[in-house]
Short mmCIF file of C-alpha atoms in Angstrom, two decimals:
data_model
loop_
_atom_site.label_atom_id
_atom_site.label_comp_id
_atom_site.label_asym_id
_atom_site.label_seq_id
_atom_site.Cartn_x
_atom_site.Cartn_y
_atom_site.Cartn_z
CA UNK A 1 54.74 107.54 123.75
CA UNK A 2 57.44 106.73 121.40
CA UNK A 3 61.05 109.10 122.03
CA UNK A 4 63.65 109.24 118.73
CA UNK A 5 64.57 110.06 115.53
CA UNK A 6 63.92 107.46 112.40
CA UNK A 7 66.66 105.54 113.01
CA UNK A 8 65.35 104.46 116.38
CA UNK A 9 62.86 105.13 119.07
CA UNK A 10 62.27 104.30 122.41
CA UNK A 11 59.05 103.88 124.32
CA UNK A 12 56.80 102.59 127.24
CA UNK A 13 53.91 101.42 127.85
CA UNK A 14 51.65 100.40 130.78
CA UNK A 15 51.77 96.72 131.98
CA UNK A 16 50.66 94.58 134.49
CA UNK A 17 53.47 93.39 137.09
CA UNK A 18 52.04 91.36 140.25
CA UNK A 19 48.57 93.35 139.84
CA UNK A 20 49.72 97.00 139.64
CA UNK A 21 50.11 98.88 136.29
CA UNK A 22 54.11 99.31 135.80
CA UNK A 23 55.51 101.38 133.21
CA UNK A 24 57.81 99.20 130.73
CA UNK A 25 60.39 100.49 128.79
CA UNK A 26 60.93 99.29 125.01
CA UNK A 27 63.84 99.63 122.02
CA UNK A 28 63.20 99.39 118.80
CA UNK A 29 64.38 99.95 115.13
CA UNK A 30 63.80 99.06 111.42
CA UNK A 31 64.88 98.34 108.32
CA UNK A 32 63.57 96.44 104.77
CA UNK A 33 64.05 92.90 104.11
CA UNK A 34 65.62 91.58 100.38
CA UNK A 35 61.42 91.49 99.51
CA UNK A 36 61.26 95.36 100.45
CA UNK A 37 59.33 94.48 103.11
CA UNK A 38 59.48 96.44 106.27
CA UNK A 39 60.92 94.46 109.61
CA UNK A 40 60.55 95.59 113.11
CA UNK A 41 63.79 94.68 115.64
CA UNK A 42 62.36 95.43 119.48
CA UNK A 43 63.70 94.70 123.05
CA UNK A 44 62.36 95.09 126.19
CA UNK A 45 64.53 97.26 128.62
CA UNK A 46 64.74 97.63 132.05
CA UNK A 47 64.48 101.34 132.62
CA UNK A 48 64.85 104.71 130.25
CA UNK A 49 68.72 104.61 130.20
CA UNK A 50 68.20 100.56 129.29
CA UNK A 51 65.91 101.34 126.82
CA UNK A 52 68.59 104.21 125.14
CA UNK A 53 71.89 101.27 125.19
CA UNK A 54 69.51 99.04 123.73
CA UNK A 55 68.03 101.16 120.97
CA UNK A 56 71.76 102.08 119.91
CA UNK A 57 72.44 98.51 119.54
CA UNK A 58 69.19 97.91 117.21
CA UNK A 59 70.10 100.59 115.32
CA UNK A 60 73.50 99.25 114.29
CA UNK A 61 71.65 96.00 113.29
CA UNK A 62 69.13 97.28 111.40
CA UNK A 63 71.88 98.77 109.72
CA UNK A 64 73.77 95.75 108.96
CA UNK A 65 70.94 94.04 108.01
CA UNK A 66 69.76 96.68 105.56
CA UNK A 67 73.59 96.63 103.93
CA UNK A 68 73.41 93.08 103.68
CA UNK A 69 70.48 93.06 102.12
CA UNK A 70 71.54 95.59 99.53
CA UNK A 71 74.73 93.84 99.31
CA UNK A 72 72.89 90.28 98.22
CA UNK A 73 71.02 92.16 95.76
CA UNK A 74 74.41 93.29 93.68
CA UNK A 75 75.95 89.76 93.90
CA UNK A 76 76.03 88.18 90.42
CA UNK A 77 76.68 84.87 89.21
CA UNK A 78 80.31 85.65 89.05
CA UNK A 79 80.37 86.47 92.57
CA UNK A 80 78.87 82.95 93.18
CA UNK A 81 81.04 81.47 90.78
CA UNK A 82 84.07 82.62 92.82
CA UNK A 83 83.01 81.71 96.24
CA UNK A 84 82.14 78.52 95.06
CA UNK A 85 85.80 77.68 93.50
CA UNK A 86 87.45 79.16 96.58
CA UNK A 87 85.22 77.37 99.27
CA UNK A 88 83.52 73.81 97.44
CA UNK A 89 85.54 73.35 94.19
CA UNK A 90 88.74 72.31 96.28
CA UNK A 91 90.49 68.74 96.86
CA UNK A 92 89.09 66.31 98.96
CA UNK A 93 90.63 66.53 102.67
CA UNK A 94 90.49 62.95 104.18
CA UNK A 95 91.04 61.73 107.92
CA UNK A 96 91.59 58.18 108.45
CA UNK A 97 90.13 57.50 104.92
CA UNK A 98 87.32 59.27 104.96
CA UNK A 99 86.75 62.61 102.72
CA UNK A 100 85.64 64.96 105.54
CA UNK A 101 86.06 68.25 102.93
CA UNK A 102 86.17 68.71 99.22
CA UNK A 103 85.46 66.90 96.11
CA UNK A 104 87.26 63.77 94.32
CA UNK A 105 86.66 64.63 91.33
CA UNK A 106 87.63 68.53 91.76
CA UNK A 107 88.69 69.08 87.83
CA UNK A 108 85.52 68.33 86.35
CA UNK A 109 83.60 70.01 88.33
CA UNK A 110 86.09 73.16 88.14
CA UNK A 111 85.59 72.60 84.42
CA UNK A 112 81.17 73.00 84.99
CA UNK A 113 81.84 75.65 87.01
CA UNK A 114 84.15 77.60 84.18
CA UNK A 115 81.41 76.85 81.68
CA UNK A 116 78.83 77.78 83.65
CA UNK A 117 79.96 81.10 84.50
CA UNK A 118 81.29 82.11 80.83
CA UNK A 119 77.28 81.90 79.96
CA UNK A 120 75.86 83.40 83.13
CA UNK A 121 78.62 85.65 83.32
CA UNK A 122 78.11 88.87 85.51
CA UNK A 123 73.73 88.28 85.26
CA UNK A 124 72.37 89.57 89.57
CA UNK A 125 71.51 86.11 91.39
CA UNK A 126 68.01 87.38 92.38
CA UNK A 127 67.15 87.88 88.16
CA UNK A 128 68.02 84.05 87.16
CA UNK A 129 64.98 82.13 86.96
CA UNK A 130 63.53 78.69 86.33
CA UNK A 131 62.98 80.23 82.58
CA UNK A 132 66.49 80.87 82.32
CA UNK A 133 68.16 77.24 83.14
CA UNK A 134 65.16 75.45 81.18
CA UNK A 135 66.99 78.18 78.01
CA UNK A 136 70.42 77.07 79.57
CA UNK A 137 69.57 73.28 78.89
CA UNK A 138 68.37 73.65 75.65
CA UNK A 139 71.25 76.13 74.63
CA UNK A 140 73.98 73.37 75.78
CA UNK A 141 72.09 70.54 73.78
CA UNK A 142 71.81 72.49 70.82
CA UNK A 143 75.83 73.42 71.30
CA UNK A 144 77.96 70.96 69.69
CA UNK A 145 81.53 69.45 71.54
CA UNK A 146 84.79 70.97 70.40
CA UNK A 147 84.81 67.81 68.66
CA UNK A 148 81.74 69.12 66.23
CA UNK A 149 79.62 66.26 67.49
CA UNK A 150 75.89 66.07 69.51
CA UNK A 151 76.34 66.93 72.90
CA UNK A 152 74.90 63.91 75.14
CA UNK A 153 72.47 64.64 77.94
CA UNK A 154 74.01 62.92 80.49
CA UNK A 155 77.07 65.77 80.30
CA UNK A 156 74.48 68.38 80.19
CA UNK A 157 72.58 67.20 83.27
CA UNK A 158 75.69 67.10 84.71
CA UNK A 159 76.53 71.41 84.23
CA UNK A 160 72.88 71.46 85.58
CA UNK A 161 73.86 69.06 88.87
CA UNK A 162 76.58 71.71 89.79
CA UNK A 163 74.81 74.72 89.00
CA UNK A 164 71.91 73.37 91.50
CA UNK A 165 74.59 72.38 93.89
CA UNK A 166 75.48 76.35 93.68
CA UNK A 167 72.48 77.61 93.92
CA UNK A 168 71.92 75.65 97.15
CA UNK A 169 75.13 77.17 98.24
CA UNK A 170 73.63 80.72 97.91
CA UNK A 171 70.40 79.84 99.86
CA UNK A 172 72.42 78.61 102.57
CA UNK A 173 74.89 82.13 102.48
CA UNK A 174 71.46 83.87 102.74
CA UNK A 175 72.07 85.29 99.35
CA UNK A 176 69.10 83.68 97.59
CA UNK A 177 65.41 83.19 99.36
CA UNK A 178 65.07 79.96 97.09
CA UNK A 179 66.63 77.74 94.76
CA UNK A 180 65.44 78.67 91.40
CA UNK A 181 65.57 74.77 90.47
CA UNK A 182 62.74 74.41 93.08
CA UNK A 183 60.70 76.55 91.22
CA UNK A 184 59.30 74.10 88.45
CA UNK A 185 59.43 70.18 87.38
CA UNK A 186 62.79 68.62 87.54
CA UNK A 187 65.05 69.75 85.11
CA UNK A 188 67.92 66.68 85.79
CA UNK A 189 65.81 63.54 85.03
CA UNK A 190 68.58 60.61 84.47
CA UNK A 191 65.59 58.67 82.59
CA UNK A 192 66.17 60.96 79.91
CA UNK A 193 69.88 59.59 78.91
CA UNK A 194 70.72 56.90 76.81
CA UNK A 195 71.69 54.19 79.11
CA UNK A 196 74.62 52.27 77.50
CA UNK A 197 74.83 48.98 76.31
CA UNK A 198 77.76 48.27 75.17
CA UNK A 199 79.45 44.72 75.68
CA UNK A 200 82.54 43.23 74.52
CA UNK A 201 82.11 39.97 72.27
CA UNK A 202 84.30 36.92 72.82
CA UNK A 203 85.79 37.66 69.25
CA UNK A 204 86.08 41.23 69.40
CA UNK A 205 88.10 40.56 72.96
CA UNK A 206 90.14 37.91 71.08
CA UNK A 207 91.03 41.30 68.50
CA UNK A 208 91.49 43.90 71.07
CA UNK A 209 94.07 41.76 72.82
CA UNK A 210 95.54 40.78 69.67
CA UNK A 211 96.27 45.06 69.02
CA UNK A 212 97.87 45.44 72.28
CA UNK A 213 101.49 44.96 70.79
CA UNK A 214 104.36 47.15 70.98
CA UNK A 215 103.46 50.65 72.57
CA UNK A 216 100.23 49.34 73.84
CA UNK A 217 101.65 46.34 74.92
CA UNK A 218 100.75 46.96 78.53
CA UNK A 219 97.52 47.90 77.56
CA UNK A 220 97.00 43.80 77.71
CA UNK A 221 97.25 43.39 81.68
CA UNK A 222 94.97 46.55 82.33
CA UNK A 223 92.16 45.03 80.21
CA UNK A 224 92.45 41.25 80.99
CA UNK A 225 92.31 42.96 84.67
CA UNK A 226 89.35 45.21 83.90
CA UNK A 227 87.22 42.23 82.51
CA UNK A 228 88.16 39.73 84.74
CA UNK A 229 87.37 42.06 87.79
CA UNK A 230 85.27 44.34 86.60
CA UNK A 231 87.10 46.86 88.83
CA UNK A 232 86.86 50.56 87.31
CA UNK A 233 89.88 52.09 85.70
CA UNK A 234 90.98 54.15 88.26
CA UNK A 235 90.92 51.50 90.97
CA UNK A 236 93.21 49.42 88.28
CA UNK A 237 95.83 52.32 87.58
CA UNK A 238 95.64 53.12 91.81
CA UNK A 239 96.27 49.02 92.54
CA UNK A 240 99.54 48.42 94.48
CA UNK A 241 101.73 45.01 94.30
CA UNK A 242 100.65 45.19 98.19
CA UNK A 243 97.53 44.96 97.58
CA UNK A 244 98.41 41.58 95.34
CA UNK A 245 97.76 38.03 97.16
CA UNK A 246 99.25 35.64 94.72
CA UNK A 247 99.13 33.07 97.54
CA UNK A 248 95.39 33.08 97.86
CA UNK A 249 94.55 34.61 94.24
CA UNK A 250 93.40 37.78 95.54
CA UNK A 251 93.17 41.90 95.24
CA UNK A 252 92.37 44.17 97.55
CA UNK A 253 90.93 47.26 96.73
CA UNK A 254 91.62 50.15 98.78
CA UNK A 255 88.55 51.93 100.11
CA UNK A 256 90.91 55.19 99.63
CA UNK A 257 90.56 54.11 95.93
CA UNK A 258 87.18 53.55 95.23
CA UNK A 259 84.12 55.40 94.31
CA UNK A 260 82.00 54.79 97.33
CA UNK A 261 84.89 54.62 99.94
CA UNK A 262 84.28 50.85 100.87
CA UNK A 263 86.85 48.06 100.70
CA UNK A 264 86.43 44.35 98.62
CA UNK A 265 88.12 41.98 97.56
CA UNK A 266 88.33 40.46 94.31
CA UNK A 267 89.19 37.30 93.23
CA UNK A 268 92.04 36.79 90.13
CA UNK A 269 91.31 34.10 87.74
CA UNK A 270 94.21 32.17 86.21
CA UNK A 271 94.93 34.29 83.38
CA UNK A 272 94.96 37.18 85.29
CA UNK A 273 97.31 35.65 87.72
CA UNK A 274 99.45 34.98 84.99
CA UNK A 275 99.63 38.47 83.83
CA UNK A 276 100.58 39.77 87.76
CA UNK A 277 103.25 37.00 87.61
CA UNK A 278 104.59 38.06 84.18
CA UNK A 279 104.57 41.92 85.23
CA UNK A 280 106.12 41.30 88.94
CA UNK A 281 108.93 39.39 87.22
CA UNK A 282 109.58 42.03 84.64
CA UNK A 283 109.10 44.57 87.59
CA UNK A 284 111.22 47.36 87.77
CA UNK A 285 114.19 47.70 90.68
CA UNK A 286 112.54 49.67 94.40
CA UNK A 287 114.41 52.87 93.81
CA UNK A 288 111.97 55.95 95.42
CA UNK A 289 108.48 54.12 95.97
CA UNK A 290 109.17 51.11 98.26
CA UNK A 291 105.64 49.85 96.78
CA UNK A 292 104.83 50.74 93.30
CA UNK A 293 101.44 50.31 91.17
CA UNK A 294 100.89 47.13 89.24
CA UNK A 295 100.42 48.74 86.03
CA UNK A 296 103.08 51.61 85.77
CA UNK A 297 100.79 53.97 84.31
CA UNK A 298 98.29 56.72 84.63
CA UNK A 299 95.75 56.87 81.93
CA UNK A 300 95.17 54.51 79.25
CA UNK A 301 92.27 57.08 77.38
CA UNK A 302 94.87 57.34 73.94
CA UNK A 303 96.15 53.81 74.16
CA UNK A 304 92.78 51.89 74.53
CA UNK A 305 91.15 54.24 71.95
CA UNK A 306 94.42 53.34 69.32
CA UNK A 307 93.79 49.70 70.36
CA UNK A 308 90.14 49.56 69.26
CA UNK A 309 90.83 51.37 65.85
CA UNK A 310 93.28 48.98 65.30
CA UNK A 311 91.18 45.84 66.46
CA UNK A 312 88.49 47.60 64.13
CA UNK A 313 86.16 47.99 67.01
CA UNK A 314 83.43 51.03 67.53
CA UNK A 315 81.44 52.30 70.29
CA UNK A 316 83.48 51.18 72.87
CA UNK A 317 85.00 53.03 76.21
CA UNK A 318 86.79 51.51 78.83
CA UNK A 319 84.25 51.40 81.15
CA UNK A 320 82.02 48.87 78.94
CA UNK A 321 84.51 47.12 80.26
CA UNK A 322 82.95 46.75 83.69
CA UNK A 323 79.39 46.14 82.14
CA UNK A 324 81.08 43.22 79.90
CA UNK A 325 82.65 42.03 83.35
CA UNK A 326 79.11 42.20 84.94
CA UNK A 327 76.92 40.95 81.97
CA UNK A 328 79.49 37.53 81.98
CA UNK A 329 79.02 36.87 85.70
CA UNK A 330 75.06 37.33 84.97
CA UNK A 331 75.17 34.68 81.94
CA UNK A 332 77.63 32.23 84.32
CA UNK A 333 74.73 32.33 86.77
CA UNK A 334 76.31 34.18 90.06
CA UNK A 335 73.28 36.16 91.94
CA UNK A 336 72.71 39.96 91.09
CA UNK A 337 73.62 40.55 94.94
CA UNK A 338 77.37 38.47 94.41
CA UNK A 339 77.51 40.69 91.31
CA UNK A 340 76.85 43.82 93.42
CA UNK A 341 79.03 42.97 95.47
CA UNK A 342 82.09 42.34 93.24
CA UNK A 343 81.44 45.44 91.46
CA UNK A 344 81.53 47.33 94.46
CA UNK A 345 78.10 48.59 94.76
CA UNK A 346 75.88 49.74 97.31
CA UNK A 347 72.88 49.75 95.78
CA UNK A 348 70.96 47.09 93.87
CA UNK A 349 70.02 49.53 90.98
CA UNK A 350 72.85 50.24 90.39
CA UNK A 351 74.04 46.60 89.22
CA UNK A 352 70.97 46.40 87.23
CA UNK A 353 72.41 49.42 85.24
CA UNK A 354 75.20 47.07 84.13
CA UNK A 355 73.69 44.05 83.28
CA UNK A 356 73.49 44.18 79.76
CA UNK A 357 71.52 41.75 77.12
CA UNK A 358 73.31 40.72 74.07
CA UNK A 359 72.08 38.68 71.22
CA UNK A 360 72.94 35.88 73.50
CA UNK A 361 70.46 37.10 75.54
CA UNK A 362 67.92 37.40 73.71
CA UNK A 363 68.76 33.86 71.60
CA UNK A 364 68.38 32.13 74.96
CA UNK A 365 65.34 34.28 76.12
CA UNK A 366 63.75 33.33 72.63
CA UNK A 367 64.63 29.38 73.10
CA UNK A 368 62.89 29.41 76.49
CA UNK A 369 60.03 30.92 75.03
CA UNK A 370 59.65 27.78 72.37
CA UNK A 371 60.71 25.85 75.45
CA UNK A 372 57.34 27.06 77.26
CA UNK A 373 55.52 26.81 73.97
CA UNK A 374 56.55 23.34 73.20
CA UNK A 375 55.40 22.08 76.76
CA UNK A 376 52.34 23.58 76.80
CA UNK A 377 51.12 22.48 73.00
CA UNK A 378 52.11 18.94 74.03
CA UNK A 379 49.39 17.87 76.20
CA UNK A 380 47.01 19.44 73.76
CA UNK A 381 48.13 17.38 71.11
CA UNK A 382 47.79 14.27 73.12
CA UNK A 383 43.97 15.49 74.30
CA UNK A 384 43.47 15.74 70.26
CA UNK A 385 44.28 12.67 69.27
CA UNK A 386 42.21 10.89 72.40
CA UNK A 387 38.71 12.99 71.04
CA UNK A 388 39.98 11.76 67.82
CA UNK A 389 40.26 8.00 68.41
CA UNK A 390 36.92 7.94 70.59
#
């Protein structure tokens, strides 16, 4: 019979031990779980006074997991928010070139996380449903940039790619039973953004390279480098004279440096060699930095955008770039895998997301069409003329 108060009891009952009924002593406590369900803690003791430590004990934790409980159901997004700046949203921590804490690109996401919570704001964690990030999507898409223009679905996917990673934070606290995102179809579907294609021309490179005079005169190098590697922007602006081989016409690029943490090398063609060789003798004196970067500078956002105003080019970005880069080594014939591999990717899709058809393209896709067409109408014409003649 059970001995105890509501916050605990203690009782025995009759069991068999080696064939003779033995009285057993028990513990036990309880409390309600986040669903206001009730939970049952029990122990089995080893005599009366056993069974009286160990109900104490049980007590105390079905205390502090009743006060958790209530505490998880006060947090708000804020709370979140908060944790997730302090304890995700930091610098990446590397050992021996490998990120073993934080993120890379800690900014932007800081930025997703400060828009994020300015619209969630201080709403509990248990009352945001699947409802209320399909209303956040449409909300953001509807929202114009600070630049009064349509806001693009690939930057609203990625708010929704941190929020998820947030909520998956919570469920792992134990403040959250589920991920609301789990709760309905997928609400980040990359099929859903407009995949660039943008490619540089020959003649709108000839323009763009003409405009880089005077203050964007070392805008030249960077984008001679950028289409002749295809290497992104930020392994450009990171590349050391160390990593320079003018010997063998090669770059290395720094697995510190890149986007998936692997090393390559990259091969210089002769123009590009002739750049490095034009910079390294114009190179400034060692003074602090016993091994300087190539190009000298740290963002080229301002000075490519004045460059392609000037050259009287739209629609381009930097990065198309690295598609024009990978589109030319397509069209010269090298294998997607080569391509891959110069670009620095790990997976095949990924390369196919660069490859882009110009009217070129499609000009020579439409000759070997007629090509096809032509070959096959000629042996009909020849059977013609035979059921003619006989």
């Amino acid at each position: 019979m059970p001995r105890g108060s509501h916050d605990g009891s203690i009782y025995h009952r009759l069991e068999l031990r080696r064939g003779k009924p033995t009285k057993v002593w028990y513990a036990r406590a309880r409390y309600t779980d986040r669903d206001g369900r009730e939970r049952e803690l029990k122990r089995r003791a080893e005599n009366y006074a056993d069974a009286c430590r160990l109900k104490r004990k049980l007590v105390a934790l079905a205390k502090e997991k009743s006060q958790s409980n209530l505490d998880t159901e006060r947090l708000t997004f804020a709370d979140l928010a908060a944790h997730y700046r302090k304890h995700y949203a930091v610098p990446a921590e590397y050992v021996d070139g490998r990120k073993v804490s934080g993120l890379r690109s800690c900014a932007d996401v800081l930025r997703h996380v400060e828009t994020l919570a300015a619209y969630f704001k201080k709403k509990l964690l248990s009352q945001i449903t699947y409802g209320e990030l399909r209303t956040y999507r449409a909300t953001r898409l509807q929202t114009p940039t600070i630049h009064a223009r349509q806001r693009s679905i690939a930057s609203v996917q990625r708010e929704l790619t941190v929020l998820r990673t947030m909520f998956s934070v919570a469920v792992r606290e134990g403040w959250l039973v589920r991920n609301p995102f789990q709760s309905g179809e997928s609400l980040i579907r990359t099929s859903d953004e407009r995949k660039r294609e943008r490619i540089l021309s020959l003649d709108e490179e000839s323009r763009l390279l003409e405009a880089c005079t005077g203050r964007r005169a070392h805008l030249r190098s960077i984008i001679i480098a950028a289409l002749d590697t295809g290497m992104r922007r930020g392994e450009l602006l990171k590349l050391r004279w160390s990593d320079v081989d003018f010997d063998n016409c090669m770059i290395s690029v720094r697995a510190f440096n890149t986007k998936t943490m692997r090393a390559r090398d990259v091969a210089m063609t002769a123009r590009l060699r002739s750049q490095f060789v034009e910079l390294e003798r114009h190179r400034a004196p060692e003074r602090i930095d016993k091994d300087p970067v190539v190009f000298g500078v740290t963002d080229t956002k301002r000075s490519f955008a004045s460059a392609c105003r000037a050259a009287g080019i739209t629609g381009m970005r930097f990065h198309d770039l690295r598609h024009t880069a990978a589109t030319r080594l397509v069209q010269a014939q090298i294998p997607l895998s080569e391509v891959g591999r110069v670009l620095g990717h790990t997976q095949p899709q990924t390369t196919y997301r660069y490859v882009n058809a110009d009217q070129g393209t499609a000009r020579r896709a439409a000759a070997a069409l007629d090509q096809l067409h032509a070959e096959r109408e000629e042996p009909e014409e020849i059977k013609a003329r035979e059921e003619q003649v006989h």
